[in-house]
Amino acid sequence: MQEFDAIIVGAGPAGLRAANNLAKAKFKVLCLDKKQEIGVPKRCAEGLGLGWFERLGLKPNPKWAVQEIEGAALYAPSEKKVELRFKSISGYILERRVFEKELAKETSMNGAIIKTKANAFAFKRNSGKVEVKVNESGIVKEYAAPLIIACDGVESLTARKLGVNTAIEIPDYDSGYQYEMANIEIPDEKLIHLYFGTEVAPRGYVWIFPKGKNHANVGVGIGGMNEKTAKSYLDKFIASHPGLSKGSIIEVNCGCVPVGGFLDDMTADNLLIVGDAAHQVNPIHGGGIGIAMEAADIACDTAIKAFKAKDFSHEFLQQYNSHWYEKRGNKLKAILKKRMMFENLKDKDFETLAESVTGDDILKLTEGDLVGAAKVVTKKLIKYPGLVRVMLKYLK
Amino acid sequence: MAVKNNAEKCCYCGGCVGCCPVMAIELKDIRIMIDNEKCTSCGNCVKICPVGAMEVLR
Ligand SMILES: Cc1cc2nc3c(=O)[nH]c(=O)nc-3n(C[C@H](O)[C@H](O)[C@H](O)COP(=O)(O)OP(=O)(O)OC[C@H]3O[C@@H](n4cnc5c(N)ncnc54)[C@H](O)[C@@H]3O)c2cc1C
C-alpha cells in the first residue's frame, strides 16, 4: 500500500490549494478527484472579488480572469436599480475550468500527485493512519496517510464516513441553476447584475455575471425549502427578458450551496474538513472560491504543525477550528444574521430600498459595518417603520 | 421507502448527496446511485434538486 503524508479528497479550489501548499512545503501528497476533468463541469457563477486576489496572493491571469468587474447593479422587482460602481476594478469573472487546471499544473509541478477519475470511496482508521480505497477508472487501489483533508464539496461523504456528520439541512441549503449564454444583451458588462424579488427568486436572486460583451453566466439561487425548482425560476426570468431569450445556451450548470449551518468542529482524528465540505461559504451571496482557498491555507498551517509534532489526534487538529473562526468564520456568522433579515423582506421593501438607499449604503452593509449601515438605512427609511423594524432586529 | 432519479433531467450536481441524512445517495461519474434500503423517503433530495430530477416513490 502506497503511503503519503496527506491524502486530499477533491481537486476543486480547496483541494488544489491545500495540495499545492503541502507540496510546496515538501510533504508527500495525493490529491484525488472522481471527475474526469479538473474544473468541469463548473458548479459556479465564477465571480471572485479583488480582495480575494490580494488575500490569496493571486495575480489575475487573462487566461482565466476573463472579465474585469467594477461593481454591481441591484434590481428591485420593478427593475428599478441601485448601482454600486467602484472607481477601479473590484473583481473578476473567471473561467474556472482554466483557473483550476492552471492551479493543478502548478500543484503537480510542485510535487503533488493528482489523480482524476479517482473516487475515494472507503476509509478505515488503522494504527494511526487512514487507509483509503480509491476506484481509479474501474481499478481499486489502496493508499494510506496519517492525515486526510476532506475537500470534496457539497457532496462530501469523506468526513461522514470518518465519523463527522456534515449533512446539510434544507433551510441552510440553496438550490442553484445556471446557463452560460452567448449572443445576449447585457446592460453593462463591467457590472454584475443581481435581480431580487419573491417571484424572481425566493431567498435568493437571479444573476448575470458577464464573461464578455454578449456572453455571461445567467443563473438563479433560491432557498432549498422552495416547492418550485430553481430551473423553473430561471426559465421564467429568461423568457420575460428578450435580451436574454434571443441568445443561445452554450452550457447548463447546476449546483447547491451550503449557505449557513457552519460546523463548530471541522476536525476529527486524522481529519481536516475544508471548503464547501465544511459549509465554508458566504451565507448571503453563496460565494465560496476565495473562502475555500483561504480555509485551505489555515488548515495547512495546522497540518504542518501536526506533521512536526507527529500528532494527528482530534485534540491537536482542533486548532484549525479556532484559527478559521477568528480569521473568517465569525465574520460569516455575522453575515448569516443579515441573510435572515433579507429573507424577511417583501417585494415592496425591495422597491422602497431601491428608491431610498444608495450604492454606498449597500456597500456598508455588505462589508459588515452593521452599526453604520443600520444608522444610515434607518434614517433614510424612517417613513417605513415596518421595514425599519425588520432591519433593526437583525442589524443590531 | 424509495426515491427515483430521472437521468434525463439530472445534471449530476450532487446537491442531493449533501442533504441526504442517511447517506443513501452517491454520485458516481454521471450516475446517481440510490440505496433504497437506507432511504427514508424524507424528501430532502426532492426539495433541493434544482431541476426536479428526484421523485419519492409511494
Ligand atoms: C450555482 C452556483 C454558483 C456559484 N457561484 C459562485 C461565484 O460566483 N463565486 C464563488 O466564489 N463561488 C460560487 N459558488 C460556490 C463555489 O462554487 C464553491 O464554494 C467552491 O467550488 C467550493 O470549492 P471546494 O473546493 O470546496 O469544492 P468543489 O469545487 O465542489 O470541489 C469538490 C471536488 O471534490 C470532488 N469529490 C467529491 N467526492 C469525491 C470523492 N469521493 N472522491 C474524489 N473526489 C471527490 C468533486 O468531484 C469536486 O471536484 C457557486 C456555487 C454554485 C452551486
Coordinates of C-alpha atoms and ligand atoms in Angstrom, one line a residue:
Chain A
M1 CA 0.0 0.0 0.0
Q2 CA 1.5 3.3 -1.1
E3 CA 1.8 5.8 1.8
F4 CA 1.6 9.6 1.8
D5 CA 1.9 12.3 4.3
A6 CA -1.6 13.5 3.4
I7 CA -4.4 12.4 1.1
I8 CA -6.7 15.2 -0.1
V9 CA -10.1 14.2 -1.4
G10 CA -11.4 16.6 -4.0
A11 CA -9.4 18.7 -6.5
G12 CA -11.6 21.9 -6.5
P13 CA -10.3 25.2 -5.2
A14 CA -10.0 23.9 -1.7
G15 CA -8.3 20.6 -2.5
L16 CA -5.9 22.0 -5.1
R17 CA -4.8 24.9 -2.8
A18 CA -4.2 22.5 0.1
A19 CA -2.3 20.1 -2.1
N20 CA -0.2 23.0 -3.5
N21 CA 0.6 24.4 -0.1
L22 CA 1.7 21.0 1.3
A23 CA 3.7 20.1 -1.8
K24 CA 5.5 23.4 -1.6
A25 CA 6.4 22.6 2.0
K26 CA 7.9 19.3 0.6
F27 CA 5.2 16.9 2.0
K28 CA 4.2 13.9 0.0
V29 CA 0.6 14.5 -1.0
L30 CA -2.0 12.7 -3.1
C31 CA -5.0 14.7 -4.4
L32 CA -7.9 12.7 -5.8
D33 CA -10.9 13.8 -7.8
K34 CA -13.6 11.5 -9.1
K35 CA -14.4 13.8 -12.0
Q36 CA -13.0 13.1 -15.4
E37 CA -11.7 16.6 -15.8
I38 CA -10.5 19.1 -13.3
G39 CA -12.8 22.1 -13.2
V40 CA -15.5 20.5 -15.3
P41 CA -18.5 20.7 -15.1
K42 CA -18.4 24.0 -13.2
R43 CA -21.0 24.5 -10.4
C44 CA -20.4 28.1 -10.2
A45 CA -21.0 31.6 -11.5
E46 CA -17.3 32.3 -11.5
G47 CA -17.2 35.6 -9.7
L48 CA -14.2 36.4 -7.5
G49 CA -13.8 39.7 -5.6
L50 CA -10.5 41.6 -5.8
G51 CA -10.0 41.3 -2.1
W52 CA -9.6 37.6 -2.5
F53 CA -6.8 38.1 -5.1
E54 CA -5.0 40.1 -2.5
R55 CA -5.6 37.8 0.4
L56 CA -4.6 34.7 -1.5
G57 CA -1.7 36.2 -3.4
L58 CA -3.2 35.5 -6.8
K59 CA -2.4 37.5 -9.9
P60 CA -5.3 37.9 -12.3
N61 CA -4.1 36.0 -15.4
P62 CA -6.0 36.9 -18.6
K63 CA -6.1 33.2 -19.4
W64 CA -8.7 32.7 -16.6
A65 CA -9.6 36.1 -15.3
V66 CA -11.8 36.8 -18.4
Q67 CA -13.9 39.8 -17.4
E68 CA -13.0 42.8 -15.2
I69 CA -15.8 43.9 -12.9
E70 CA -16.2 47.4 -11.5
G71 CA -19.3 47.0 -9.4
A72 CA -22.9 45.7 -9.2
A73 CA -26.4 46.7 -10.3
L74 CA -29.1 45.6 -7.9
Y75 CA -32.6 45.4 -9.3
A76 CA -35.9 45.5 -7.3
P77 CA -38.9 43.5 -8.7
S78 CA -39.9 46.5 -10.8
E79 CA -36.3 46.6 -12.1
K80 CA -35.7 49.9 -10.6
K81 CA -32.0 49.6 -9.9
V82 CA -29.3 50.7 -7.5
E83 CA -25.8 50.8 -8.9
L84 CA -22.6 50.3 -6.9
R85 CA -19.7 51.4 -9.0
F86 CA -16.2 51.4 -7.8
K87 CA -13.6 53.7 -9.2
S88 CA -11.5 50.8 -10.3
I89 CA -11.7 47.0 -10.8
S90 CA -13.5 45.3 -7.9
G91 CA -13.2 41.7 -9.1
Y92 CA -13.2 39.3 -12.0
I93 CA -15.3 36.7 -13.6
L94 CA -13.2 33.6 -14.1
E95 CA -13.1 30.8 -16.5
R96 CA -12.9 28.2 -13.7
R97 CA -12.0 25.3 -16.0
V98 CA -8.8 27.2 -16.9
F99 CA -8.2 28.6 -13.4
E100 CA -8.4 25.2 -11.8
K101 CA -6.3 23.5 -14.4
E102 CA -3.6 26.1 -14.1
L103 CA -3.7 25.6 -10.3
A104 CA -3.5 21.8 -10.8
K105 CA -0.5 22.2 -13.2
E106 CA 1.3 24.3 -10.6
T107 CA 0.4 21.9 -7.8
S108 CA 1.7 19.0 -9.8
M109 CA 4.9 20.8 -10.7
N110 CA 5.5 21.4 -7.0
G111 CA 5.4 17.6 -6.5
A112 CA 1.9 16.7 -5.5
I113 CA 0.3 13.7 -7.2
I114 CA -3.1 14.5 -8.7
K115 CA -5.4 11.8 -10.0
T116 CA -8.7 12.3 -11.9
K117 CA -11.5 9.7 -12.4
A118 CA -10.3 8.5 -8.9
N119 CA -13.2 8.1 -6.5
A120 CA -12.2 7.7 -2.8
F121 CA -15.0 5.5 -1.5
A122 CA -13.9 3.8 1.7
F123 CA -11.9 4.9 4.7
K124 CA -10.6 2.9 7.6
R125 CA -8.5 4.1 10.5
N126 CA -5.7 1.7 11.3
S127 CA -2.8 2.2 13.7
G128 CA -2.5 6.0 13.4
K129 CA -3.2 6.1 9.7
V130 CA -6.3 6.1 7.5
E131 CA -6.5 3.5 4.7
V132 CA -8.3 4.8 1.7
K133 CA -9.8 2.7 -1.1
V134 CA -9.9 4.5 -4.4
N135 CA -11.6 3.4 -7.6
E136 CA -9.4 4.6 -10.4
S137 CA -11.2 4.1 -13.7
G138 CA -12.5 0.7 -12.6
I139 CA -9.4 -0.5 -10.7
V140 CA -9.5 -0.4 -6.9
K141 CA -6.3 0.9 -5.3
E142 CA -5.4 1.4 -1.7
Y143 CA -3.4 4.2 -0.1
A144 CA -2.7 5.3 3.4
A145 CA -1.8 8.5 5.2
P146 CA -1.9 9.8 8.8
L147 CA -3.9 12.8 7.6
I148 CA -7.0 13.1 5.3
I149 CA -8.1 16.5 4.1
A150 CA -11.8 16.3 3.0
C151 CA -12.2 18.9 0.2
D152 CA -15.0 17.0 -1.5
G153 CA -17.5 19.8 -1.8
V154 CA -21.2 19.7 -1.1
E155 CA -21.5 16.0 -1.8
S156 CA -18.8 15.3 0.8
L157 CA -19.0 11.8 2.1
T158 CA -15.4 11.6 3.3
A159 CA -16.0 13.3 6.6
R160 CA -19.2 11.5 7.1
K161 CA -17.5 8.1 6.5
L162 CA -14.9 9.2 9.0
G163 CA -17.5 10.0 11.7
V164 CA -18.3 13.7 11.3
N165 CA -21.9 14.4 10.3
T166 CA -21.7 17.2 7.7
A167 CA -25.2 16.5 6.2
I168 CA -26.7 19.9 5.1
E169 CA -30.1 20.8 6.5
I170 CA -32.5 22.1 3.8
P171 CA -33.0 25.6 5.3
D172 CA -29.2 26.0 5.2
Y173 CA -29.0 24.9 1.6
D174 CA -29.6 26.9 -1.6
S175 CA -30.5 25.4 -4.9
G176 CA -28.8 26.8 -8.0
Y177 CA -29.2 26.6 -11.7
Q178 CA -27.4 28.5 -14.5
Y179 CA -27.0 28.8 -18.2
E180 CA -23.8 30.1 -19.8
M181 CA -25.3 32.1 -22.6
A182 CA -23.9 33.7 -25.8
N183 CA -25.4 36.4 -28.1
I184 CA -27.3 38.1 -25.2
E185 CA -27.7 41.8 -24.3
I186 CA -26.0 42.7 -21.1
P187 CA -27.0 46.1 -19.6
D188 CA -23.3 46.8 -18.8
E189 CA -20.6 44.1 -18.9
K190 CA -18.4 45.8 -16.3
L191 CA -21.1 45.2 -13.7
I192 CA -22.6 42.1 -12.2
H193 CA -26.4 42.3 -12.3
L194 CA -28.5 40.9 -9.5
Y195 CA -32.3 40.8 -9.6
F196 CA -34.3 40.4 -6.4
G197 CA -37.9 39.7 -5.5
T198 CA -40.1 36.9 -4.1
E199 CA -41.3 36.0 -7.5
V200 CA -37.9 36.3 -9.2
A201 CA -36.0 34.2 -6.7
P202 CA -37.3 33.5 -3.2
R203 CA -34.5 34.0 -0.7
G204 CA -32.0 34.5 -3.5
Y205 CA -31.5 36.3 -6.7
V206 CA -31.1 35.9 -10.4
W207 CA -27.6 36.9 -11.6
I208 CA -25.9 37.9 -14.8
F209 CA -22.1 37.5 -14.5
P210 CA -20.6 38.8 -17.7
K211 CA -17.8 36.9 -19.4
G212 CA -17.6 39.3 -22.3
K213 CA -19.8 41.9 -24.0
N214 CA -22.5 39.4 -25.1
H215 CA -21.6 36.4 -23.1
A216 CA -22.4 35.6 -19.4
N217 CA -23.3 33.2 -16.8
V218 CA -27.0 33.7 -16.2
G219 CA -28.3 31.9 -13.1
V220 CA -30.5 31.7 -10.1
G221 CA -30.2 30.6 -6.5
I222 CA -33.2 30.0 -4.3
G223 CA -33.7 28.7 -0.7
G224 CA -33.8 24.9 -0.6
M225 CA -37.2 24.8 1.0
N226 CA -38.9 26.1 -2.1
E227 CA -41.6 24.0 -3.8
K228 CA -40.7 25.0 -7.3
T229 CA -37.4 24.2 -8.9
A230 CA -34.5 26.7 -9.4
K231 CA -34.7 25.8 -13.2
S232 CA -38.3 27.0 -13.3
Y233 CA -37.4 30.4 -11.9
L234 CA -34.6 30.9 -14.3
D235 CA -36.5 29.8 -17.3
K236 CA -39.3 32.2 -16.4
F237 CA -36.9 35.1 -15.9
I238 CA -35.2 34.5 -19.2
A239 CA -38.5 34.2 -21.1
S240 CA -39.5 37.6 -19.8
H241 CA -36.2 39.3 -20.9
P242 CA -36.0 39.4 -24.7
G243 CA -32.3 40.5 -24.5
L244 CA -31.6 37.1 -22.9
S245 CA -34.1 34.9 -24.6
K246 CA -32.7 35.8 -28.0
G247 CA -29.4 34.2 -27.1
S248 CA -28.1 30.6 -27.1
I249 CA -27.4 28.4 -24.1
I250 CA -23.9 27.1 -24.5
E251 CA -23.6 25.3 -21.2
V252 CA -26.1 24.1 -18.5
N253 CA -24.8 24.3 -14.9
C254 CA -26.4 23.1 -11.7
G255 CA -25.4 23.1 -8.1
C256 CA -26.3 23.6 -4.5
V257 CA -24.7 25.8 -1.9
P258 CA -24.4 25.3 1.9
V259 CA -25.2 28.8 2.9
G260 CA -25.0 28.8 6.7
G261 CA -25.1 25.9 9.0
F262 CA -21.4 26.3 9.9
L263 CA -19.8 23.4 11.6
D264 CA -18.4 24.1 15.0
D265 CA -15.9 21.3 14.7
M266 CA -14.3 20.7 11.3
T267 CA -11.9 18.1 12.6
A268 CA -11.6 14.6 13.9
D269 CA -8.8 12.1 14.4
N270 CA -6.7 12.2 11.2
L271 CA -9.2 14.6 9.5
L272 CA -9.5 18.2 8.5
I273 CA -12.5 19.4 6.5
V274 CA -12.2 22.3 4.2
G275 CA -14.3 24.4 1.7
D276 CA -17.9 23.5 0.7
A277 CA -17.5 20.2 2.6
A278 CA -17.2 22.2 5.8
H279 CA -20.0 24.6 4.6
Q280 CA -17.5 27.5 4.4
V281 CA -19.5 29.8 2.1
N282 CA -20.7 33.4 2.3
P283 CA -24.3 32.9 3.5
I284 CA -25.7 35.9 1.6
H285 CA -24.2 35.6 -1.9
G286 CA -23.1 32.0 -1.8
G287 CA -19.5 32.8 -2.9
G288 CA -17.1 30.1 -1.8
I289 CA -14.0 30.0 -4.0
G290 CA -11.9 32.5 -2.0
I291 CA -13.2 31.3 1.3
A292 CA -12.4 27.7 0.4
M293 CA -8.8 28.6 -0.6
E294 CA -8.2 30.7 2.5
A295 CA -9.5 27.9 4.7
A296 CA -7.1 25.5 2.9
D297 CA -4.3 27.8 3.9
I298 CA -5.4 27.8 7.5
A299 CA -5.9 24.0 7.5
C300 CA -2.4 23.5 6.0
D301 CA -0.9 25.6 8.8
T302 CA -2.4 23.1 11.3
A303 CA -1.4 20.2 9.1
I304 CA 2.2 21.3 9.0
K305 CA 2.3 21.7 12.8
A306 CA 0.7 18.2 13.1
F307 CA 3.5 16.7 10.9
K308 CA 6.1 18.3 13.1
A309 CA 4.5 17.1 16.3
K310 CA 3.6 13.8 14.7
D311 CA 0.2 14.3 16.3
F312 CA -2.9 13.8 14.2
S313 CA -5.3 13.5 17.1
H314 CA -8.7 15.3 17.2
E315 CA -7.4 17.3 20.1
F316 CA -4.4 18.6 18.2
L317 CA -6.1 19.3 14.9
Q318 CA -8.9 21.3 16.6
Q319 CA -6.7 24.4 16.5
Y320 CA -7.8 24.7 12.8
N321 CA -11.3 25.5 14.1
S322 CA -10.3 28.4 16.2
H323 CA -7.9 29.8 13.7
W324 CA -10.6 29.7 11.0
Y325 CA -13.3 31.2 13.1
E326 CA -11.0 34.0 14.2
K327 CA -10.0 34.9 10.7
R328 CA -13.2 34.2 8.7
G329 CA -15.9 32.2 10.4
N330 CA -17.1 34.8 12.9
K331 CA -17.5 37.3 10.1
L332 CA -19.5 34.9 8.1
K333 CA -21.7 34.2 11.1
A334 CA -22.4 37.9 11.4
I335 CA -23.3 37.9 7.7
L336 CA -25.7 34.9 8.3
K337 CA -27.7 37.2 10.6
K338 CA -28.1 39.7 7.8
R339 CA -29.4 37.0 5.5
M340 CA -32.2 36.3 7.9
M341 CA -33.2 40.0 7.5
F342 CA -33.1 39.6 3.8
E343 CA -35.3 36.6 4.0
N344 CA -38.0 38.7 5.6
L345 CA -38.1 41.4 3.0
K346 CA -41.2 41.6 0.9
D347 CA -41.3 42.9 -2.7
K348 CA -42.5 46.3 -1.6
D349 CA -39.5 46.5 0.7
F350 CA -37.1 45.9 -2.2
E351 CA -38.8 48.7 -4.0
T352 CA -38.5 51.1 -1.0
L353 CA -34.9 50.2 -0.7
A354 CA -34.2 50.7 -4.3
E355 CA -35.8 54.1 -4.1
S356 CA -34.1 55.3 -0.9
V357 CA -30.8 53.6 -0.5
T358 CA -27.6 54.3 -2.4
G359 CA -24.9 52.1 -3.6
D360 CA -22.6 53.4 -0.7
D361 CA -25.2 52.4 1.9
I362 CA -25.3 48.9 0.5
L363 CA -21.5 48.7 0.4
K364 CA -21.5 49.4 4.2
L365 CA -24.0 46.6 4.7
T366 CA -22.1 44.0 2.7
E367 CA -18.7 45.0 4.2
G368 CA -20.0 44.3 7.6
D369 CA -20.2 47.8 9.1
L370 CA -23.5 46.9 10.6
V371 CA -23.9 49.8 13.0
G372 CA -23.0 52.4 10.4
A373 CA -25.3 50.8 7.9
A374 CA -28.1 50.5 10.4
K375 CA -27.9 54.2 11.2
V376 CA -27.8 55.4 7.6
V377 CA -30.5 53.0 6.5
T378 CA -32.9 53.7 9.3
K379 CA -32.5 57.5 8.8
K380 CA -33.5 57.1 5.2
L381 CA -36.2 54.7 5.8
I382 CA -37.9 56.5 8.7
K383 CA -41.1 56.7 6.7
Y384 CA -41.3 52.9 6.6
P385 CA -41.5 51.8 10.2
G386 CA -42.3 48.1 9.3
L387 CA -39.2 47.8 7.2
V388 CA -37.1 49.5 9.7
R389 CA -38.3 47.1 12.4
V390 CA -37.3 44.1 10.4
M391 CA -33.9 45.6 9.5
L392 CA -33.1 46.7 13.1
K393 CA -33.9 43.3 14.5
Y394 CA -31.1 41.8 12.5
L395 CA -28.6 44.7 12.2
K396 CA -28.3 45.5 15.9
Chain B
M1 CA -39.2 3.8 1.1
A2 CA -37.6 4.8 -2.1
V3 CA -36.6 7.7 -4.4
K4 CA -36.1 7.6 -8.1
N5 CA -33.7 9.7 -10.2
N6 CA -34.7 10.9 -13.6
A7 CA -31.4 10.6 -15.6
E8 CA -32.7 12.8 -18.4
K9 CA -33.4 15.8 -16.1
C10 CA -30.5 15.2 -13.8
C11 CA -27.4 17.5 -14.2
Y12 CA -25.3 15.4 -11.8
C13 CA -24.5 18.3 -9.4
G14 CA -24.6 16.1 -6.3
G15 CA -26.8 18.5 -4.4
C16 CA -29.0 15.6 -3.3
V17 CA -26.0 13.8 -1.8
G18 CA -25.2 16.6 0.6
C19 CA -28.6 16.7 2.2
C20 CA -29.4 13.0 2.4
P21 CA -29.4 12.4 6.1
V22 CA -28.7 8.7 5.8
M23 CA -26.0 8.6 3.0
A24 CA -28.3 6.7 0.7
I25 CA -27.2 8.7 -2.4
E26 CA -23.9 8.8 -4.2
L27 CA -22.8 10.5 -7.4
K28 CA -20.6 8.2 -9.4
D29 CA -19.4 9.8 -12.6
I30 CA -22.6 10.8 -14.3
R31 CA -24.7 8.4 -12.4
I32 CA -26.8 8.9 -9.2
M33 CA -26.8 5.7 -7.2
I34 CA -29.5 5.3 -4.6
D35 CA -29.5 2.8 -1.9
N36 CA -33.2 2.3 -1.3
E37 CA -32.5 0.0 1.7
K38 CA -31.2 3.1 3.5
C39 CA -33.7 5.7 2.1
T40 CA -36.3 7.0 4.5
S41 CA -38.3 9.0 1.8
C42 CA -37.6 12.2 3.8
G43 CA -37.9 14.2 0.6
N44 CA -34.8 16.4 1.1
C45 CA -33.4 15.4 -2.2
V46 CA -36.6 16.2 -4.0
K47 CA -36.7 19.7 -2.3
I48 CA -33.2 20.7 -3.1
C49 CA -32.9 19.4 -6.7
P50 CA -32.5 22.4 -9.0
V51 CA -34.1 20.6 -11.9
G52 CA -36.8 18.4 -10.3
A53 CA -35.0 15.1 -11.1
M54 CA -35.8 13.3 -7.8
E55 CA -39.1 11.8 -7.0
V56 CA -40.3 9.9 -3.9
L57 CA -42.0 6.7 -4.9
R58 CA -45.1 6.0 -2.8
Ligands
LIG1 C1 -24.7 27.8 -8.9 C2 -23.5 28.2 -8.1 C3 -22.9 29.4 -8.3 C4 -21.8 29.8 -7.6 N1 -21.2 31.0 -7.9 C5 -20.0 31.3 -7.2 C6 -19.3 32.5 -7.5 O1 -19.7 33.2 -8.4 N2 -18.2 32.8 -6.8 C7 -17.8 32.0 -5.8 O2 -16.8 32.3 -5.2 N3 -18.4 30.9 -5.5 C8 -19.5 30.5 -6.2 N4 -20.1 29.3 -5.9 C9 -19.6 28.4 -4.8 C10 -18.3 27.7 -5.3 O3 -18.5 27.1 -6.5 C11 -17.9 26.7 -4.2 O4 -17.9 27.3 -2.9 C12 -16.5 26.2 -4.5 O5 -16.4 25.5 -5.7 C13 -16.0 25.3 -3.3 O6 -14.8 24.7 -3.6 P1 -14.4 23.3 -3.0 O7 -13.1 23.0 -3.4 O8 -14.7 23.3 -1.5 O9 -15.5 22.3 -3.6 P2 -15.7 21.9 -5.1 O10 -15.3 22.9 -6.1 O11 -17.1 21.4 -5.2 O12 -14.8 20.6 -5.3 C14 -15.0 19.4 -4.7 C15 -14.4 18.3 -5.6 O13 -14.4 17.1 -4.8 C16 -14.7 16.0 -5.7 N5 -15.1 14.8 -5.0 C17 -16.3 14.7 -4.2 N6 -16.3 13.5 -3.7 C18 -15.2 12.8 -4.1 C19 -14.7 11.5 -3.8 N7 -15.4 10.7 -3.0 N8 -13.5 11.2 -4.3 C20 -12.9 12.0 -5.2 N9 -13.3 13.3 -5.4 C21 -14.4 13.7 -4.9 C22 -15.7 16.6 -6.7 O14 -15.7 15.9 -7.9 C23 -15.2 18.0 -6.8 O15 -14.4 18.2 -8.0 C24 -21.3 28.9 -6.6 C25 -21.9 27.7 -6.4 C26 -23.0 27.3 -7.1 C27 -23.6 25.9 -6.9

